[in-house]
Amino acid sequence: MGLAEDELPPLVDAWRQSNPHIVKFWWDVDRAAMEAVRHKHTNETHGIVFTCRSGMLFITLPSGRQLAYVKPRIGENKFGGSCITYEGVGGTKKWERLDSYGPKFVENIVQATARDILCYAMQTLRCCSIVMHIHDEVVIEANPRMSLDAVCQQMGRTPPWAKGLLLRADGYETDFYKKD
């Protein structure tokens, strides 16, 4: 964005003040994950379950699918505070110890949940042939008599494990793939 380093903190602070529920969610997740690792027991917040067993931190998503972090332990972050460290593939493409904290766990939870929602939608498209999917898009081949509205309505259905979540799908018809 071309901003100087000293211009960033006020922007970050303003965003956080404008989004207190998201910030609270970050730190609730951070606390739940830390407690699960520190005390080796199951902990839950906002419908997300944190369990540390068999040398893994498992985060159970609302769909029931689990994210797994290998050999978790409490470590120290670059600011001197506590964080969770675990083993995984780092920026060097080598196996190494990585660290995480609430906002980063939330990013993983959100992305994984979005994937689960897309997979649920794909499973409901029984009368279509899925050609491919890219991030949040599904490319299908369907009978020309099938209504685009019917496909979008089907894909916009909320999974049973996400009651109250409002979804909507958009689409277009074309003879070849193009980025919308």
Tab-separated table of C-alpha atoms in Angstrom, residues 26 29-31 33-34 69 72-78 81-87 97-108:
chain	number	residue	atom	x	y	z
A	26	TRP	CA	-9.405	-14.112	18.142
A	29	VAL	CA	-9.720	-18.966	20.330
A	30	ASP	CA	-6.211	-18.157	21.560
A	31	ARG	CA	-7.213	-18.860	25.173
A	33	ALA	CA	-6.085	-23.423	22.260
A	34	MET	CA	-3.539	-22.448	24.939
A	69	TYR	CA	-1.160	-29.347	14.642
A	72	PRO	CA	2.179	-28.533	20.087
A	73	ARG	CA	3.732	-26.808	23.062
A	74	ILE	CA	3.718	-23.399	24.689
A	75	GLY	CA	6.543	-21.200	23.455
A	76	GLU	CA	7.507	-17.558	23.343
A	77	ASN	CA	6.669	-15.248	20.448
A	78	LYS	CA	8.907	-12.492	19.069
A	81	GLY	CA	4.532	-13.304	25.062
A	82	SER	CA	3.240	-16.864	25.087
A	83	CYS	CA	2.232	-18.615	21.899
A	84	ILE	CA	1.637	-22.132	20.662
A	85	THR	CA	4.426	-23.698	18.656
A	86	TYR	CA	4.020	-26.815	16.548
A	87	GLU	CA	5.867	-28.709	13.828
A	97	ARG	CA	8.852	-25.524	14.432
A	98	LEU	CA	6.241	-22.875	13.665
A	99	ASP	CA	4.274	-20.624	15.967
A	100	SER	CA	0.675	-19.526	15.980
A	101	TYR	CA	-1.770	-17.502	18.029
A	102	GLY	CA	-5.474	-16.644	18.093
A	103	PRO	CA	-5.798	-14.564	14.903
A	104	LYS	CA	-3.787	-17.068	12.856
A	105	PHE	CA	-5.817	-20.000	14.217
A	106	VAL	CA	-8.991	-18.064	13.353
A	107	GLU	CA	-7.724	-17.571	9.799
A	108	ASN	CA	-7.244	-21.349	9.499
